[in-house]
Coordinates of C-alpha atoms and ligand atoms in Angstrom, one line a residue:
X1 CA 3.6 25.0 22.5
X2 CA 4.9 24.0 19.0
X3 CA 6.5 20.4 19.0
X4 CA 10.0 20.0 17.8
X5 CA 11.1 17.0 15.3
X6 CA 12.4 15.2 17.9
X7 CA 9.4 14.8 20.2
X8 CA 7.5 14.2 16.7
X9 CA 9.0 11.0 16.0
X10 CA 9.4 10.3 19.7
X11 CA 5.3 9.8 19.6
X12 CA 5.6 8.6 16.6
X13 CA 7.8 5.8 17.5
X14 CA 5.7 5.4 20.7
X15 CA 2.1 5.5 18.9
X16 CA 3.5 2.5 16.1
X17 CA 4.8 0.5 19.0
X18 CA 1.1 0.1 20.5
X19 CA 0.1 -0.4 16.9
X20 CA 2.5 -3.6 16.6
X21 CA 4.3 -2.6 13.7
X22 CA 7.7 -4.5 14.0
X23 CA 10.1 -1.6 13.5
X24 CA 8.5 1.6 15.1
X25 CA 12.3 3.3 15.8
X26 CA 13.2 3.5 11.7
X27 CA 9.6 3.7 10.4
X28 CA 9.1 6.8 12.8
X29 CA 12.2 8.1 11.5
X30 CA 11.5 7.4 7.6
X31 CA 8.1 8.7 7.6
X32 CA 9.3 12.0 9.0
X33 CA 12.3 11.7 6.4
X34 CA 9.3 11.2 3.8
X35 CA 7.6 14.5 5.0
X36 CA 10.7 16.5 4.6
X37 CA 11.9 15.2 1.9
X38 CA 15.3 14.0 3.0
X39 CA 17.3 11.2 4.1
X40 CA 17.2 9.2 7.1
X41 CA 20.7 10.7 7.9
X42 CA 19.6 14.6 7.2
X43 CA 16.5 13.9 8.6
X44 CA 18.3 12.6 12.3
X45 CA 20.7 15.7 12.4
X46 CA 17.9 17.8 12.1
X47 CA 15.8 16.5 15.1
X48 CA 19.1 16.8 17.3
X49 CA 19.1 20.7 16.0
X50 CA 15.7 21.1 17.2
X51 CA 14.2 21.5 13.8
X52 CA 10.2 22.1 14.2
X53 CA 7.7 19.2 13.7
X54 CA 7.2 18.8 9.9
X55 CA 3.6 19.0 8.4
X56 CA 1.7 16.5 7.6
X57 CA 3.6 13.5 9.7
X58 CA 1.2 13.0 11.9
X59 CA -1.4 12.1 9.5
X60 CA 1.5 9.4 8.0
X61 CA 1.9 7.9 11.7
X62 CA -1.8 7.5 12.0
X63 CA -1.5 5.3 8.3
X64 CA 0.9 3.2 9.4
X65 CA -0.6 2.0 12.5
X66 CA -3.4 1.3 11.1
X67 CA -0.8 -1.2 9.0
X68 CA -0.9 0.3 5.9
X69 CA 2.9 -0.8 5.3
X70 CA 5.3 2.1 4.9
X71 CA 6.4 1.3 1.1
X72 CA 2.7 1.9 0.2
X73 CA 2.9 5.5 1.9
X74 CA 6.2 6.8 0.7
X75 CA 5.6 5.5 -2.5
X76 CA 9.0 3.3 -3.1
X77 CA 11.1 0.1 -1.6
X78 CA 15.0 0.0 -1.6
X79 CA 16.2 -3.3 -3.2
X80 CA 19.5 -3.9 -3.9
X81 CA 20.9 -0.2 -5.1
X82 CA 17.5 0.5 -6.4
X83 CA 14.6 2.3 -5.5
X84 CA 11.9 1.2 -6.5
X85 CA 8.2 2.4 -7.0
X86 CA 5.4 0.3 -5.4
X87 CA 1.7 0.5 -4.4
X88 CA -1.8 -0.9 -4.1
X89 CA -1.5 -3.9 -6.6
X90 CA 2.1 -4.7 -6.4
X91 CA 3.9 -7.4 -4.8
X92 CA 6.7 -5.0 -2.1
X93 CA 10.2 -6.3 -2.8
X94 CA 11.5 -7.6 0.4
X95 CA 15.3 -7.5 1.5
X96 CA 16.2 -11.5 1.6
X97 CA 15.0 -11.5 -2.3
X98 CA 18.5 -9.9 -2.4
X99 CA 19.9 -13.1 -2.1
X100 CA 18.5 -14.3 -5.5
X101 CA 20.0 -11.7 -7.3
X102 CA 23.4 -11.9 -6.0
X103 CA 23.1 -15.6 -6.9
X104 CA 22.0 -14.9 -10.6
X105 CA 24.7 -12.7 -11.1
X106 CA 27.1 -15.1 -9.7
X107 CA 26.1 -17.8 -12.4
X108 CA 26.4 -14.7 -14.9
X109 CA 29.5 -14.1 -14.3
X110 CA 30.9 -17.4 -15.1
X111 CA 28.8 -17.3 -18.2
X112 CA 30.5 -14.6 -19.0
X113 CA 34.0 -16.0 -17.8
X114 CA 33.3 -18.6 -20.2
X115 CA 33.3 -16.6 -23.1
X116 CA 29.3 -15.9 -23.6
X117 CA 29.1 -11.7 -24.0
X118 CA 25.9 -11.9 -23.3
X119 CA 24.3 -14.0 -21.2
X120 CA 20.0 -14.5 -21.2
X121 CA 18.6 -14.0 -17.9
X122 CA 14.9 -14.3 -17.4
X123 CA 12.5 -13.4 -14.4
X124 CA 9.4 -15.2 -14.0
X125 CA 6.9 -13.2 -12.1
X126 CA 8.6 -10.3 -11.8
X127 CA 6.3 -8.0 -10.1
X128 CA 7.8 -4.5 -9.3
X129 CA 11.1 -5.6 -11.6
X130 CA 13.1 -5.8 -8.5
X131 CA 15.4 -8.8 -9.8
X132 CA 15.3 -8.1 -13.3
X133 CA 16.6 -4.6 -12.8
X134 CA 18.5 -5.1 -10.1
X135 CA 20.3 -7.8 -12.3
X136 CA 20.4 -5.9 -15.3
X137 CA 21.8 -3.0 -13.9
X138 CA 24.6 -4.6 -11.9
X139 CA 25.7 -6.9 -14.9
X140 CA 25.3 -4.5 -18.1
X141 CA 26.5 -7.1 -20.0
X142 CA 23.3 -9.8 -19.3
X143 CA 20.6 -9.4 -21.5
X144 CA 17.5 -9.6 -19.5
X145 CA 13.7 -10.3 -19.6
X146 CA 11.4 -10.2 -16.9
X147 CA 7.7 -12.3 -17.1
X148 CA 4.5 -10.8 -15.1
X149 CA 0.6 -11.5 -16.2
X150 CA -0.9 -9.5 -13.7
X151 CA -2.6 -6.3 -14.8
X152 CA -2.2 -4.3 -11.2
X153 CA 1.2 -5.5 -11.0
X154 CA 2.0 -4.5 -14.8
X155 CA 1.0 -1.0 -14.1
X156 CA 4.0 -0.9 -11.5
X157 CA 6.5 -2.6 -13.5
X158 CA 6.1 -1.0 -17.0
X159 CA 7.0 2.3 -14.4
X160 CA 9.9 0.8 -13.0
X161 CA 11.3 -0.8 -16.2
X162 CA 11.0 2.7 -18.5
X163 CA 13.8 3.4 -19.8
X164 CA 15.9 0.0 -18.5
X165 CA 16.9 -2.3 -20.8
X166 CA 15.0 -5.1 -19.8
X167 CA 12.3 -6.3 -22.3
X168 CA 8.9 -7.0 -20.6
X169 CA 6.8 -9.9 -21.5
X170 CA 3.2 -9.4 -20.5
X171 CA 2.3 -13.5 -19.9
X172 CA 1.7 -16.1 -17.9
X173 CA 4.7 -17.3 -16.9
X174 CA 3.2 -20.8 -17.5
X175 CA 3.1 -20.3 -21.5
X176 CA 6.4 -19.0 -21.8
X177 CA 8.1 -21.0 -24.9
X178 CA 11.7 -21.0 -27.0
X179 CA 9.6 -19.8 -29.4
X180 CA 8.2 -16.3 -27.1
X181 CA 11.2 -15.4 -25.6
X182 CA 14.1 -17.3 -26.3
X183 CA 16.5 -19.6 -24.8
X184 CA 18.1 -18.6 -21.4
X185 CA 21.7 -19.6 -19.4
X186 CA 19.7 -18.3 -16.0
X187 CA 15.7 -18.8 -15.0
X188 CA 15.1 -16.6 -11.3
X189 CA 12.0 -16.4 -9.7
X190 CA 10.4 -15.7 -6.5
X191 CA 7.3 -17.5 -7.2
X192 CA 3.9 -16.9 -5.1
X193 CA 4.5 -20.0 -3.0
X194 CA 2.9 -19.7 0.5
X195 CA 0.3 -23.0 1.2
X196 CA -3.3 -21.7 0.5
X197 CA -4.3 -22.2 3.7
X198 CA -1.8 -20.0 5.3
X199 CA -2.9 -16.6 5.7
X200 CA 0.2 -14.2 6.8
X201 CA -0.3 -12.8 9.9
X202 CA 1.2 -9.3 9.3
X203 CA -1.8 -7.2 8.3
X204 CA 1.0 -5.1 5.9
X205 CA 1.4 -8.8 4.0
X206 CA -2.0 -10.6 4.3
X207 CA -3.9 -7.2 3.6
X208 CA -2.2 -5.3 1.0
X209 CA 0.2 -7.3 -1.0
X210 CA -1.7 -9.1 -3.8
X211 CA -3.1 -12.9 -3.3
X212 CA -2.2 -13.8 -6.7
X213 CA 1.5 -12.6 -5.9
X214 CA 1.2 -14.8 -2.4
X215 CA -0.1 -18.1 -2.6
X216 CA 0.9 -21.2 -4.5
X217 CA -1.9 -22.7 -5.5
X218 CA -2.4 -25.6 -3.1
X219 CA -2.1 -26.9 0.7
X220 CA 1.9 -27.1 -0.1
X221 CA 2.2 -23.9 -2.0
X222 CA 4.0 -26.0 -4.5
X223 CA 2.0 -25.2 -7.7
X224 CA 3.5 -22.1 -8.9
X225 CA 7.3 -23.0 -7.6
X226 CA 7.1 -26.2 -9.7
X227 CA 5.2 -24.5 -13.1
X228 CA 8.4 -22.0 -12.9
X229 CA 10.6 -25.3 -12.9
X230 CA 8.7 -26.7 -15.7
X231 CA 8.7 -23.5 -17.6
X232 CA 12.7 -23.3 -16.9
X233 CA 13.3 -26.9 -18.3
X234 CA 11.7 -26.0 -21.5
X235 CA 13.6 -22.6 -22.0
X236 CA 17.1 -22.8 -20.4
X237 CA 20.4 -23.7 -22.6
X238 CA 21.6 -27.1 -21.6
X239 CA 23.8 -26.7 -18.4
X240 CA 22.2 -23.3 -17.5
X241 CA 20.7 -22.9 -14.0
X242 CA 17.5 -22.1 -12.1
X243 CA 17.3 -19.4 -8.9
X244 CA 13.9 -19.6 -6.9
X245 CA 13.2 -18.5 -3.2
X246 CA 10.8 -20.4 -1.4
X247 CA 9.9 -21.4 2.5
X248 CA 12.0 -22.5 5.1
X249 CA 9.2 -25.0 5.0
X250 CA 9.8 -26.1 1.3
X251 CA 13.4 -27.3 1.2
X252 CA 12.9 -30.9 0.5
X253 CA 10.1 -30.2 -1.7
X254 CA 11.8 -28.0 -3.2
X255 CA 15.1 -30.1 -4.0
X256 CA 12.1 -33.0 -4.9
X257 CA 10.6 -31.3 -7.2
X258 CA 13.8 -30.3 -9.5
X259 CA 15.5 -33.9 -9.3
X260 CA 12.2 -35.2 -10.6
X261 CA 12.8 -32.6 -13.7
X262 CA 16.1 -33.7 -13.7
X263 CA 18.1 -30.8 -12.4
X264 CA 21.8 -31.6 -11.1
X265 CA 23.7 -29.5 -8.8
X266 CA 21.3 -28.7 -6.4
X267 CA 22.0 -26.3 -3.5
X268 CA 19.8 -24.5 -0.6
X269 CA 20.8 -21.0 0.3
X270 CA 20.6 -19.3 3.5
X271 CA 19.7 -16.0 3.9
X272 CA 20.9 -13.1 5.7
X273 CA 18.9 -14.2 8.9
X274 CA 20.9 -17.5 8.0
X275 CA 17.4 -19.2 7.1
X276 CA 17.1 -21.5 4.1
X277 CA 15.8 -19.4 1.4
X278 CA 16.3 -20.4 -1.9
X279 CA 17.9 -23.0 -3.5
X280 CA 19.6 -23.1 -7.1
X281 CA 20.0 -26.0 -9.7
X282 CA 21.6 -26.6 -12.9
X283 CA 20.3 -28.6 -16.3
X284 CA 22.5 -31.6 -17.2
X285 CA 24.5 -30.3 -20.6
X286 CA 28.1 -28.5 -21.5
X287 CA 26.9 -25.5 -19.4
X288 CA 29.3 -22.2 -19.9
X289 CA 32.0 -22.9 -22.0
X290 CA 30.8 -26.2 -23.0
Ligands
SAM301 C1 6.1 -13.1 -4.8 S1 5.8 -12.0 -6.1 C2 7.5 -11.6 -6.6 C3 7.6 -10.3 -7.3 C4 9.1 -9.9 -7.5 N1 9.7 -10.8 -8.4 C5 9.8 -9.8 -6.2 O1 10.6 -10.7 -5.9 O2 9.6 -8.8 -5.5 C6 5.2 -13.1 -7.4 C7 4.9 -12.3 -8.7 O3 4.6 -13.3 -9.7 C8 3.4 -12.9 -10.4 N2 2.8 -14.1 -10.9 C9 2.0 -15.0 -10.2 N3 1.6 -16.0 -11.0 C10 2.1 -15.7 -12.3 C11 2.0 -16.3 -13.5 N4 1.4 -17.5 -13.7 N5 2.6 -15.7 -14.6 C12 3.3 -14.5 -14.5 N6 3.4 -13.9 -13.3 C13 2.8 -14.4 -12.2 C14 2.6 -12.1 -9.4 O4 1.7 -11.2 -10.0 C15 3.7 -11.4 -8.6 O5 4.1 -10.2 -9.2

């Protein structure tokens, strides 16, 4: 007897519970969604008509419970109003990096309250482009650059950026000068930050996102965080401000780290699971308007 749509993402939702993947009920749902080519709304009103079991799903289901994570098979992440494309080789945006954009554009817009048209905003490590863009396209106004050195990664984000107007700079973010790229009123990052010897746990994380976009470069996972602060101090205006997520884990290391570079103003923000996310800090100087 042919299977309906509904009974399709019934075993799917059944087969990627047993599998342990943390949100069987949408990822059934959006894989079938995938295979039809819809929306996760369209594709719901359909299984309650008794559509038939679309082609192919079955095949998807099997993917993701084997872990492969569900941004790598339907080819894009949401982030912010964006979609965005992704794959092998590419950091996946994930939803509390949300939180850094809304805070960049925050500090834009009393820039731009101040009387700067323009205001520089640079990204350090920007993988997919998922701040940059997002930033760029919800403040037309900021002028924007985003930083990434790996090659995998670069494939994904040259995609994403075509046709945006944020300027790319293929470089380490360690070697990024006044004299490369300019001078900047905001520095965000999400730097690779977990401690070396922390392997993630979720197979979707510890096996398919890259290690170079993961880890921080020692037992505290500080390295990276703190070359992005260093990096910051040489290239933002004075009284322009640094973004950076980091561990619940990394809060007073965090906070450490920029006094010792002597950031002012500094503030931990929580994120929409109300944990302790990221934390923002300003250079000492006039700042916007000043
Ligand atoms: C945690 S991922 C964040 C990606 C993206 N910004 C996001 O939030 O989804 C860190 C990114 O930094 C890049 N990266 C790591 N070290 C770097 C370095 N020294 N210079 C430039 N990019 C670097 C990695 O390749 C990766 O794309």
């Amino acid at each position: 007897m042919a299977t309906t749509l509904a009974q399709a993402i019934a075993w799917g939702r059944s087969r990627l519970l047993r599998a342990g993947v943390a949100s069987p009920d949408v990822d059934a749902v959006l894989l079938a969604a995938h295979t039809l080519g819809l929306g996760r709304g369209d594709t719901e009103a359909r299984a309650i008509l008794g559509a038939p079991e679309p082609h192919g799903y079955r095949d998807l289901v099997e993917r993701r419970a084997r872990r492969e994570p569900l941004q790598h098979i339907t080819g894009t992440a949401p982030f912010r109003k964006l979609e965005l494309a992704v794959g092998p080789g590419v950091f996946v945006p994930r939803p509390e990096t949300e939180l850094l954009v809304q805070l960049t554009l925050d500090l834009v817009r009393v820039w731009r309250g101040a009387g700067e048209t323009h205001p520089g905003v640079i990204d350090l490590g920007t993988g997919s482009g998922a701040i940059a863009l997002a930033v760029a396209s919800e403040d037309p106004a900021s002028r924007v650059t985003a930083v990434e050195r790996e090659p995998a990664a670069l494939e994904w984000t040259r995609r994403n950026l075509a046709g945006s107007r944020v300027r790319l700079l293929e470089s380490d973010y360690r070697d990024v000068t006044v004299e490369s790229a300019g001078r900047f009123c905001v520095v965000v990052t999400n730097p690779p930050y977990v401690p070396d010897g922390e392997i993630p746990e979720d197979p979707e994380v510890r096996d398919y996102d890259p290690p170079t976009a993961l880890y921080g470069g020692d037992e505290t996972g500080m390295t990276f965080p703190c070359a992005a602060m260093d990096t910051a101090v040489r290239i933002l205006r004075p009284g322009g401000s640094f973004v950076m997520e980091h561990a619940e884990s990394q809060v007073a290391a965090v906070a450490r780290a920029l006094e010792d570079r002597g950031f002012r103003d500094i503030h931990t923000h929580h994120d929409l699971t109300d944990r302790p996310r990221a934390t923002t800090a300003t250079l000492p100087g006039p700042g916007p308007g000043g």
